[in-house]
């Protein structure tokens, strides 16, 4: 049975929980596979640690929690410190390069990609709040697990209609950044 | 998710939402039009969604001063003819116990959602538990029986919310949805069918003369038709032992007749009420029995065991009360051992032992709350009991 685990972490207010739901719905509703999204519950609030976990499977998901993620999307220092060790050996690691000071521990990842999602959102799109969607676009272009068209459809479904254009733009910006990263990689 | 569905009715379509939100939508789809409650983690999202959704469908939401008052309002709303509910957890369900007994005694249909967290007392407010199983059965004083259901997915949380109301209406009884924090906080796909595809059961109404109506005169099925207050029928309702008129009769004879019927209308219909799922039980030598979130890991454990060549199977209890004693008695004849997996110190395991009459070893795979069994943990128990 194929089972993929994805962990998304950051701080409250970044829209981490929304990212998890968007990815989950991309799988369950737009790809017609199975997924379960869970969140860490506790006295978290804006600024505190926020974690969202996703399990993807071709069949019904049995145990719904993430133990050793195949992919880890990290958007804060605290999240990195807490969760980097849980990443599966050879897994995929995506991080916000201005917010996550990385160290040797990330080397267990087989694929490492970084993006200044917050700065891009602020400078290129004028709204810091869409940093999560920039990150999703970046992830969508690079990841092996979820179809990027399904992710975009899911983004459109979840964001309020009046912000649709902004979010589509944010998604595309993240995607384009990933394309550039891929080109640079190819050159190496 | 679905843009076509009207917010004024059933939200037909595909959704990606939590168990708590699915329960709220299920209860609305079942025809619930009254919620009286006091929000408590991990059930709060139900109250939150109901407070927004009930006014949209022409219903009423009241946040009361506490859980004792909350459950009183839903009894009242039910006698006023509305389908009513509350949602709570741990300390809240404990506070509701007295009036759950009143609901059983007065044969009042209503639904209580208990999103179990780990206790006792304040315990682990935001973390999973399954420790309220025995409380759901007999938490209130005196002899009574009620119905308790346990979903294992967001979809089933929706489906069983409808079933809970249907059973409450049909058997005129409180029904407890004995769910848990994991199911209610996890987010999964939910398909809400069109309204015409949803089967709704409504309480029997009296048909005879209004003047001579006896409030608690049962039909042959042991269930009295129920008139709402204000419809013109006599409505006498008391927590005291009563006769068919509803008048208090404080005698052992009246007690025998009434309490026997209250219990029998549930117990003798156990097979009709029963909902279970069997997975790979046909040739199973080790039977795992589980429910709620734990049953998902149990299924994973059965799959792992089969890969190792162990003939394991799963009986998932969807109805917890009344307990499917006869079914387990039958299944026990075919297996070498039974593993019961639950997030408590052993509650359903006792019922299983009772049902098997010690004909096979019954072992417990227990966690005391805050976390869910992994499939491997249940597998370890399966391996421990399988015949060498």
Coordinates of C-alpha atoms in Angstrom, one line a residue:
Chain A
X1 CA 0.0 0.0 0.0
X2 CA 1.4 3.3 -1.0
X3 CA 1.4 5.9 1.7
X4 CA 2.8 9.4 1.5
X5 CA 3.2 11.7 4.4
X6 CA 3.6 15.4 4.2
X7 CA 4.3 17.8 7.0
X8 CA 3.7 21.6 6.9
X9 CA 4.9 23.8 9.7
X10 CA 5.4 27.4 10.5
X11 CA 3.9 29.9 12.9
X12 CA 0.3 30.9 13.5
X13 CA -1.0 33.5 11.0
X14 CA 1.1 32.1 8.0
X15 CA -1.9 30.0 6.8
X16 CA -0.3 26.7 7.5
X17 CA -3.6 24.9 8.2
X18 CA -5.0 26.3 5.0
X19 CA -2.1 24.9 3.1
X20 CA -2.7 21.5 4.5
X21 CA -6.4 21.6 3.6
X22 CA -5.6 22.8 0.1
X23 CA -3.2 20.0 -0.5
X24 CA -5.6 17.4 1.0
X25 CA -8.5 18.6 -1.1
X26 CA -6.3 18.6 -4.2
X27 CA -5.8 14.9 -3.5
X28 CA -9.2 13.8 -2.3
X29 CA -11.5 16.0 -4.5
X30 CA -9.5 16.8 -7.6
X31 CA -7.3 13.7 -8.0
X32 CA -9.9 11.3 -6.5
X33 CA -7.3 9.6 -4.3
X34 CA -7.6 9.4 -0.5
X35 CA -6.1 11.8 2.1
X36 CA -6.5 12.8 5.7
X37 CA -5.3 16.2 7.0
X38 CA -4.7 16.6 10.7
X39 CA -3.5 19.6 12.8
X40 CA -1.7 19.8 16.0
X41 CA -4.2 21.0 18.5
X42 CA -3.2 23.1 21.5
X43 CA -3.2 26.6 22.8
X44 CA -1.6 27.8 19.6
X45 CA -2.4 31.2 18.3
X46 CA -1.0 33.9 16.1
X47 CA 2.7 33.7 16.4
X48 CA 2.8 30.3 18.1
X49 CA 3.9 27.1 16.4
X50 CA 1.5 25.7 13.9
X51 CA 1.7 22.3 12.3
X52 CA -0.5 20.6 9.7
X53 CA 0.0 17.0 8.5
X54 CA -1.2 15.2 5.5
X55 CA -1.4 11.5 4.7
X56 CA -2.0 10.5 1.1
X57 CA -2.9 7.0 -0.1
X58 CA -4.4 5.2 -3.1
X59 CA -6.6 3.3 -0.6
X60 CA -8.4 4.3 2.5
X61 CA -5.9 5.9 5.0
X62 CA -5.8 3.8 8.2
X63 CA -3.6 5.5 10.8
X64 CA -4.3 9.2 10.1
X65 CA -1.2 10.7 11.6
X66 CA 2.2 11.5 10.2
X67 CA 5.2 9.8 11.8
X68 CA 8.1 10.2 9.3
X69 CA 7.2 12.7 6.5
X70 CA 8.2 12.0 2.9
X71 CA 8.1 15.8 2.4
X72 CA 8.5 18.6 4.9
X73 CA 7.5 22.2 4.1
X74 CA 9.0 24.4 6.7
X75 CA 8.2 28.1 7.2
X76 CA 9.8 29.0 10.6
X77 CA 12.9 28.5 12.7
X78 CA 11.0 26.8 15.6
X79 CA 9.3 24.4 13.2
X80 CA 12.7 23.4 11.7
X81 CA 14.2 22.8 15.2
X82 CA 11.2 20.7 16.3
X83 CA 10.5 18.7 13.1
X84 CA 13.6 18.4 10.9
X85 CA 14.7 15.1 12.6
X86 CA 11.3 13.5 11.8
X87 CA 11.9 13.8 8.0
X88 CA 12.3 10.5 6.2
X89 CA 15.9 9.7 5.1
X90 CA 16.1 10.9 1.5
X91 CA 12.9 12.8 1.7
X92 CA 11.9 16.2 0.2
X93 CA 12.6 19.4 2.2
X94 CA 11.2 22.7 1.2
X95 CA 11.9 25.8 3.3
X96 CA 11.4 29.5 3.6
X97 CA 15.0 30.7 3.2
X98 CA 14.7 33.9 5.1
X99 CA 12.9 32.4 8.1
X100 CA 14.6 29.1 8.5
X101 CA 18.2 29.0 9.6
X102 CA 19.2 25.5 8.4
X103 CA 22.1 23.4 9.6
X104 CA 23.6 20.0 8.8
X105 CA 20.5 18.2 10.0
X106 CA 18.7 18.9 6.8
X107 CA 21.3 16.8 4.9
X108 CA 19.2 13.7 5.5
X109 CA 16.9 15.0 2.9
X110 CA 17.4 13.7 -0.7
X111 CA 15.9 16.8 -2.3
X112 CA 16.4 20.3 -0.8
X113 CA 14.7 23.5 -2.1
X114 CA 14.4 26.9 -0.7
X115 CA 12.5 30.1 -1.6
X116 CA 12.1 33.5 0.0
X117 CA 8.3 33.2 -0.1
X118 CA 7.5 35.9 2.3
X119 CA 9.7 38.5 0.6
X120 CA 8.3 37.6 -2.8
X121 CA 4.8 37.9 -1.5
X122 CA 5.5 41.3 0.0
X123 CA 7.6 42.8 -2.8
X124 CA 6.2 41.2 -5.9
X125 CA 2.6 40.8 -4.9
X126 CA 2.2 43.5 -2.3
X127 CA 0.6 41.1 0.2
X128 CA 2.7 39.2 2.8
X129 CA -0.3 37.1 3.5
X130 CA 0.0 35.1 0.3
X131 CA 3.4 33.8 1.2
X132 CA 1.8 30.4 1.9
X133 CA 0.3 30.3 -1.7
X134 CA 3.7 31.3 -3.1
X135 CA 5.2 28.3 -1.2
X136 CA 2.4 26.0 -2.5
X137 CA 3.2 27.1 -6.1
X138 CA 6.8 26.4 -5.5
X139 CA 6.0 23.0 -3.9
X140 CA 3.5 22.1 -6.7
X141 CA 6.1 22.6 -9.4
X142 CA 8.8 20.6 -7.7
X143 CA 7.0 17.8 -5.8
X144 CA 6.4 14.2 -7.0
X145 CA 3.3 13.5 -4.9
X146 CA 0.4 15.8 -5.9
X147 CA -0.5 17.0 -9.4
X148 CA 0.1 20.7 -9.6
X149 CA -3.1 21.4 -11.6
X150 CA -5.1 19.8 -8.8
X151 CA -3.3 22.0 -6.3
X152 CA -4.2 25.1 -8.2
X153 CA -7.8 24.1 -8.5
X154 CA -7.9 23.5 -4.8
X155 CA -6.3 26.9 -4.1
X156 CA -9.1 28.6 -6.2
X157 CA -11.7 26.6 -4.3
X158 CA -10.5 27.6 -0.9
X159 CA -9.7 31.3 -1.2
X160 CA -12.5 33.9 -1.2
X161 CA -13.6 34.8 -4.7
X162 CA -12.4 38.5 -4.3
X163 CA -8.8 37.3 -3.7
X164 CA -8.8 34.7 -6.4
X165 CA -6.7 36.6 -8.8
X166 CA -4.1 37.5 -6.2
X167 CA -3.8 33.9 -5.1
X168 CA -3.5 32.6 -8.6
X169 CA -0.8 35.1 -9.2
X170 CA 0.9 34.1 -6.0
X171 CA 0.8 30.4 -7.0
X172 CA 2.2 31.2 -10.5
X173 CA 5.0 33.3 -8.9
X174 CA 6.0 30.4 -6.7
X175 CA 5.9 28.0 -9.7
X176 CA 8.0 30.3 -11.8
X177 CA 10.6 30.6 -9.0
X178 CA 10.7 26.8 -8.9
X179 CA 11.3 26.7 -12.7
X180 CA 14.2 29.0 -12.3
X181 CA 15.6 26.8 -9.5
X182 CA 15.2 23.7 -11.7
X183 CA 17.1 25.4 -14.6
X184 CA 20.0 26.4 -12.3
X185 CA 20.0 22.8 -11.0
X186 CA 20.2 21.5 -14.6
X187 CA 23.2 23.7 -15.3
X188 CA 25.2 22.4 -12.4
Chain B
X1 CA -17.2 23.1 -1.8
X2 CA -20.3 22.8 -3.9
X3 CA -21.4 26.2 -5.2
X4 CA -24.8 25.0 -6.2
X5 CA -26.1 23.9 -2.8
X6 CA -28.2 26.4 -1.0
X7 CA -27.1 27.5 2.4
X8 CA -30.7 27.3 3.5
X9 CA -30.8 23.5 3.3
X10 CA -28.7 20.3 2.9
X11 CA -25.2 21.2 1.6
X12 CA -25.2 18.6 -1.2
X13 CA -21.8 18.2 -2.8
X14 CA -18.2 17.3 -2.1
X15 CA -16.5 18.8 0.9
X16 CA -13.1 18.6 2.5
X17 CA -14.0 19.3 6.1
X18 CA -13.5 18.1 9.7
X19 CA -15.5 15.4 11.6
X20 CA -17.0 18.1 13.8
X21 CA -18.2 20.1 10.8
X22 CA -19.5 16.9 9.1
X23 CA -21.5 16.1 12.3
X24 CA -23.1 19.5 12.2
X25 CA -24.1 19.1 8.6
X26 CA -25.3 15.5 9.3
X27 CA -27.5 16.7 12.1
X28 CA -28.9 19.5 10.0
X29 CA -29.6 17.0 7.1
X30 CA -31.4 14.8 9.6
X31 CA -33.8 17.6 10.4
X32 CA -32.2 19.0 13.6
X33 CA -33.6 22.5 14.2
X34 CA -32.5 23.1 17.8
X35 CA -29.1 23.2 19.4
X36 CA -28.7 24.0 23.1
X37 CA -25.1 23.8 24.2
X38 CA -22.0 25.1 25.9
X39 CA -18.9 24.9 23.8
X40 CA -16.1 22.7 25.0
X41 CA -12.9 21.4 23.3
X42 CA -12.7 19.2 21.3
X43 CA -16.4 19.6 20.3
X44 CA -16.5 23.4 20.0
X45 CA -16.5 23.4 16.2
X46 CA -19.9 21.7 16.2
X47 CA -21.5 24.5 18.3
X48 CA -19.7 27.1 16.2
X49 CA -21.0 25.7 12.9
X50 CA -24.5 25.1 14.3
X51 CA -24.6 28.7 15.5
X52 CA -24.0 29.9 11.9
X53 CA -26.0 27.2 10.1
X54 CA -29.2 26.9 12.2
X55 CA -30.4 30.4 11.5
X56 CA -29.9 29.8 7.8
X57 CA -32.2 26.8 7.9
X58 CA -34.8 28.3 10.1
X59 CA -33.6 26.7 13.3
X60 CA -32.6 28.0 16.7
X61 CA -29.2 28.0 18.5
X62 CA -28.8 28.8 22.1
X63 CA -25.6 29.0 24.1
X64 CA -26.7 28.2 27.6
X65 CA -24.9 29.1 30.9
X66 CA -23.6 25.5 31.3
X67 CA -24.1 21.9 30.3
X68 CA -26.9 21.2 32.8
X69 CA -29.0 24.0 31.3
X70 CA -28.0 23.0 27.8
X71 CA -29.4 19.5 28.0
X72 CA -32.5 20.8 29.7
X73 CA -33.2 23.0 26.7
X74 CA -32.9 20.1 24.3
X75 CA -35.4 18.0 26.2
X76 CA -37.8 20.9 26.2
X77 CA -37.3 21.5 22.5
X78 CA -37.9 17.9 21.7
X79 CA -41.2 18.0 23.6
X80 CA -42.1 21.1 21.6
X81 CA -41.8 19.0 18.5
X82 CA -38.3 19.9 17.3
X83 CA -35.4 17.6 16.6
X84 CA -32.8 18.7 19.1
X85 CA -29.2 18.1 20.0
X86 CA -26.2 19.2 21.9
X87 CA -22.5 18.6 21.6
X88 CA -20.0 18.3 24.4
X89 CA -17.0 16.4 25.8
X90 CA -15.5 15.1 29.1
X91 CA -16.6 17.4 31.9
X92 CA -19.6 18.5 29.9
X93 CA -21.0 15.1 29.4
X94 CA -20.6 14.3 33.1
X95 CA -22.7 17.4 33.9
X96 CA -25.4 16.3 31.5
X97 CA -25.9 12.9 33.1
X98 CA -28.9 13.7 35.3
X99 CA -31.0 14.9 32.4
X100 CA -29.9 12.0 30.2
X101 CA -31.7 9.8 32.7
X102 CA -34.7 12.2 32.5
X103 CA -34.6 11.8 28.7
X104 CA -34.6 8.0 29.1
X105 CA -37.5 8.0 31.6
X106 CA -39.6 10.4 29.6
X107 CA -38.7 8.7 26.3
X108 CA -37.5 12.0 24.8
X109 CA -35.8 11.7 21.4
X110 CA -32.6 13.8 21.2
X111 CA -29.0 13.4 20.2
X112 CA -25.9 14.1 22.2
X113 CA -22.5 14.3 20.5
X114 CA -19.8 13.3 22.9
X115 CA -16.4 14.1 21.3
X116 CA -14.3 12.1 23.7
X117 CA -11.2 13.5 25.1
X118 CA -9.0 11.7 27.7
X119 CA -10.2 12.0 31.4
X120 CA -11.0 11.7 34.2
X121 CA -11.9 15.2 35.1
X122 CA -10.3 17.9 33.0
X123 CA -7.7 15.3 31.7
X124 CA -6.3 16.1 28.3
X125 CA -8.7 18.7 26.9
X126 CA -7.4 18.7 23.3
X127 CA -6.4 15.1 23.0
X128 CA -8.1 11.9 22.1
X129 CA -9.7 9.4 24.5
X130 CA -12.3 6.6 24.5
X131 CA -12.9 6.4 28.2
X132 CA -16.6 7.4 28.2
X133 CA -17.9 4.1 26.8
X134 CA -19.3 2.7 30.1
X135 CA -20.5 6.2 31.1
X136 CA -22.5 6.4 27.9
X137 CA -24.3 3.3 28.9
X138 CA -25.2 3.9 32.5
X139 CA -23.8 7.2 33.5
X140 CA -27.1 8.4 34.8
X141 CA -28.6 6.6 37.8
X142 CA -31.2 3.8 37.6
X143 CA -31.8 1.2 35.0
X144 CA -32.2 2.3 31.4
X145 CA -30.8 1.5 28.0
X146 CA -29.9 3.9 25.2
X147 CA -28.2 3.9 21.9
X148 CA -24.6 4.9 21.3
X149 CA -22.9 5.0 17.9
X150 CA -19.2 5.4 17.0
X151 CA -18.0 6.7 13.6
X152 CA -14.5 6.0 12.2
X153 CA -14.3 8.6 9.4
X154 CA -15.5 12.1 8.5
X155 CA -18.0 10.5 6.1
X156 CA -19.4 8.2 8.7
X157 CA -19.5 11.1 11.2
X158 CA -22.0 12.7 8.8
X159 CA -23.9 9.5 8.0
X160 CA -24.2 8.4 11.6
X161 CA -25.4 11.8 12.7
X162 CA -28.5 11.2 10.5
X163 CA -28.7 7.6 11.8
X164 CA -28.5 8.9 15.4
X165 CA -31.6 11.2 14.8
X166 CA -33.5 8.5 13.0
X167 CA -32.9 6.0 15.9
X168 CA -33.8 8.6 18.5
X169 CA -37.0 9.4 16.7
X170 CA -37.9 5.7 16.0
X171 CA -37.2 4.4 19.5
X172 CA -37.9 7.6 21.4
X173 CA -34.6 7.6 23.2
X174 CA -31.6 9.7 23.8
X175 CA -28.9 8.7 21.4
X176 CA -25.2 9.4 22.1
X177 CA -22.7 9.8 19.3
X178 CA -19.7 8.4 21.1
X179 CA -17.0 9.9 18.8
X180 CA -13.5 11.1 19.6
X181 CA -11.2 14.0 19.2
X182 CA -9.2 12.3 16.3
X183 CA -12.3 11.7 14.1
X184 CA -13.7 15.1 14.9
X185 CA -10.6 17.1 14.2
X186 CA -9.3 15.2 11.2
X187 CA -10.2 16.6 7.8
X188 CA -11.3 14.3 5.0
X189 CA -13.5 14.2 2.0
X190 CA -17.2 14.2 2.7
X191 CA -19.9 13.6 0.1
X192 CA -23.3 15.0 1.1
X193 CA -26.0 13.4 -1.0
X194 CA -29.0 15.2 -2.4
X195 CA -31.8 15.7 0.1
X196 CA -34.1 13.2 -1.6
X197 CA -31.5 10.4 -1.1
X198 CA -31.3 11.0 2.7
X199 CA -33.6 8.7 4.6
X200 CA -35.3 10.5 7.5
X201 CA -37.3 8.9 10.3
X202 CA -39.8 10.9 12.3
X203 CA -41.4 10.2 15.6
X204 CA -44.8 8.5 15.6
X205 CA -47.6 10.9 16.1
X206 CA -50.9 10.0 17.9
X207 CA -53.8 9.5 15.6
X208 CA -56.7 8.9 18.0
X209 CA -58.9 11.3 19.8
X210 CA -57.1 14.3 21.4
X211 CA -59.3 14.1 24.5
X212 CA -58.5 10.5 25.4
X213 CA -54.9 10.4 24.4
X214 CA -52.6 8.6 26.8
X215 CA -49.1 10.2 26.8
X216 CA -47.2 7.0 27.5
X217 CA -49.4 4.2 26.1
X218 CA -47.1 2.1 24.0
X219 CA -48.1 0.4 20.7
X220 CA -47.3 -3.2 20.1
X221 CA -43.7 -2.2 19.2
X222 CA -43.3 -0.9 22.8
X223 CA -43.0 2.7 21.7
X224 CA -45.7 5.2 22.5
X225 CA -46.6 7.8 19.8
X226 CA -45.4 11.2 20.8
X227 CA -47.5 14.4 20.8
X228 CA -45.8 17.7 21.0
X229 CA -46.9 20.1 23.7
X230 CA -49.4 22.5 22.3
X231 CA -50.9 20.2 19.6
X232 CA -54.0 19.6 21.7
X233 CA -53.2 16.2 23.1
X234 CA -52.7 15.5 26.7
X235 CA -49.0 15.7 27.5
X236 CA -48.1 14.7 31.0
X237 CA -44.3 14.3 31.4
X238 CA -42.5 13.5 34.7
X239 CA -39.3 12.0 35.8
X240 CA -41.2 10.0 38.4
X241 CA -42.3 6.4 37.7
X242 CA -45.6 6.8 35.8
X243 CA -48.5 5.0 34.2
X244 CA -49.6 5.2 30.6
X245 CA -51.3 8.5 31.3
X246 CA -48.0 10.0 32.4
X247 CA -49.3 10.3 36.0
X248 CA -46.9 9.5 38.8
X249 CA -47.5 6.1 40.2
X250 CA -45.0 5.3 43.0
X251 CA -45.4 1.6 43.2
X252 CA -43.1 -1.4 42.5
X253 CA -45.7 -2.7 40.0
X254 CA -45.7 0.5 37.9
X255 CA -41.9 0.5 38.1
X256 CA -41.7 -3.1 36.8
X257 CA -43.9 -2.3 33.8
X258 CA -42.3 1.0 32.9
X259 CA -38.6 0.2 33.4
X260 CA -38.9 -3.2 31.8
X261 CA -40.4 -1.6 28.7
X262 CA -37.8 1.2 28.6
X263 CA -35.0 -1.4 28.6
X264 CA -36.7 -3.9 26.3
X265 CA -37.6 -1.5 23.6
X266 CA -33.8 -1.1 23.1
X267 CA -32.4 -4.5 24.1
X268 CA -35.0 -6.6 22.2
X269 CA -34.3 -4.5 19.1
X270 CA -30.5 -5.0 19.3
X271 CA -30.3 -6.8 16.0
X272 CA -32.4 -4.2 14.2
X273 CA -30.3 -1.3 15.6
X274 CA -27.0 -3.1 15.1
X275 CA -24.4 -1.6 12.7
X276 CA -21.0 -3.4 12.4
X277 CA -18.4 -3.8 9.8
X278 CA -16.5 -7.1 9.3
X279 CA -13.2 -7.1 7.5
X280 CA -11.5 -10.4 6.6
X281 CA -13.4 -12.3 9.3
X282 CA -14.4 -15.3 7.2
X283 CA -11.3 -17.3 7.8
X284 CA -9.9 -15.3 10.7
X285 CA -8.2 -17.1 13.6
X286 CA -7.4 -13.9 15.5
X287 CA -10.3 -11.4 15.7
X288 CA -9.6 -7.8 16.5
X289 CA -12.5 -5.8 17.9
X290 CA -12.4 -2.1 17.8
X291 CA -14.3 1.1 17.2
X292 CA -14.0 4.8 16.4
X293 CA -10.5 6.1 15.5
X294 CA -8.9 3.0 16.9
X295 CA -10.6 0.8 14.4
X296 CA -8.7 2.5 11.6
X297 CA -5.4 1.4 13.1
X298 CA -6.9 -2.0 13.8
X299 CA -7.7 -2.4 10.1
X300 CA -4.1 -1.4 9.3
X301 CA -2.9 -4.1 11.9
X302 CA -5.1 -6.7 10.2
X303 CA -3.5 -5.9 6.8
X304 CA 0.0 -6.1 8.3
X305 CA -0.8 -9.4 10.0
X306 CA -2.2 -10.9 6.7
X307 CA 1.0 -9.9 5.0
X308 CA 2.9 -11.9 7.6
X309 CA 0.6 -14.9 7.0
X310 CA -1.5 -14.5 10.1
X311 CA -5.2 -15.0 9.6
X312 CA -6.5 -11.9 11.3
X313 CA -9.8 -10.2 10.9
X314 CA -11.6 -7.1 12.2
X315 CA -15.0 -6.6 13.8
X316 CA -15.7 -2.9 13.9
X317 CA -18.4 -1.8 16.2
X318 CA -20.4 1.0 14.8
X319 CA -23.2 0.5 17.3
X320 CA -21.6 0.4 20.8
X321 CA -24.9 0.3 22.8
X322 CA -26.9 -1.9 22.7
X323 CA -24.0 -4.2 22.6
X324 CA -23.9 -6.9 19.8
X325 CA -23.4 -9.7 22.3
X326 CA -24.9 -12.4 20.1
X327 CA -22.8 -11.5 17.1
X328 CA -19.6 -11.7 19.2
X329 CA -20.7 -15.0 20.8
X330 CA -21.0 -16.4 17.2
X331 CA -17.7 -15.0 15.9
X332 CA -15.9 -16.2 19.0
X333 CA -16.7 -19.8 18.1
X334 CA -14.6 -19.5 14.9
X335 CA -11.5 -17.9 16.2
X336 CA -8.5 -18.8 18.5
X337 CA -8.2 -15.5 20.2
X338 CA -9.6 -12.0 20.3
X339 CA -7.8 -8.7 20.7
X340 CA -9.8 -5.6 21.8
X341 CA -8.1 -2.3 20.9
X342 CA -9.5 0.8 22.7
X343 CA -8.2 4.1 24.1
X344 CA -9.0 3.4 27.8
X345 CA -8.0 1.0 30.5
X346 CA -10.4 -1.8 29.2
X347 CA -14.1 -1.1 28.9
X348 CA -15.5 -2.8 25.8
X349 CA -13.1 -5.7 26.5
X350 CA -15.2 -6.6 29.5
X351 CA -18.4 -6.8 27.4
X352 CA -16.5 -8.9 24.9
X353 CA -15.3 -11.3 27.6
X354 CA -18.9 -11.6 28.8
X355 CA -20.1 -12.3 25.3
X356 CA -17.5 -15.0 24.7
X357 CA -18.1 -16.7 28.0
X358 CA -14.4 -17.3 28.3
X359 CA -14.4 -19.7 25.4
X360 CA -11.4 -18.0 23.8
X361 CA -8.6 -15.7 25.3
X362 CA -9.6 -12.1 25.0
X363 CA -6.7 -9.6 25.4
X364 CA -6.7 -5.9 25.6
X365 CA -4.6 -3.5 23.5
X366 CA -4.9 -0.3 25.6
X367 CA -3.8 3.3 25.5
X368 CA -4.9 5.7 28.2
X369 CA -5.5 8.7 26.0
X370 CA -3.7 11.5 24.2
X371 CA -2.5 9.3 21.4
X372 CA -3.9 6.7 19.0
X373 CA -2.6 3.1 18.6
X374 CA -0.3 2.7 15.6
X375 CA -1.2 -0.4 13.4
X376 CA 2.1 -1.9 14.6
X377 CA 1.2 -1.7 18.2
X378 CA -2.0 -3.7 17.6
X379 CA -0.1 -6.1 15.3
X380 CA 2.2 -6.8 18.3
X381 CA -0.9 -8.0 20.3
X382 CA -2.1 -10.1 17.3
X383 CA 1.3 -11.8 17.2
X384 CA 1.3 -12.3 20.9
X385 CA -2.1 -14.2 20.9
X386 CA -1.9 -16.2 17.6
X387 CA -1.5 -19.9 18.1
X388 CA 2.1 -21.0 17.6

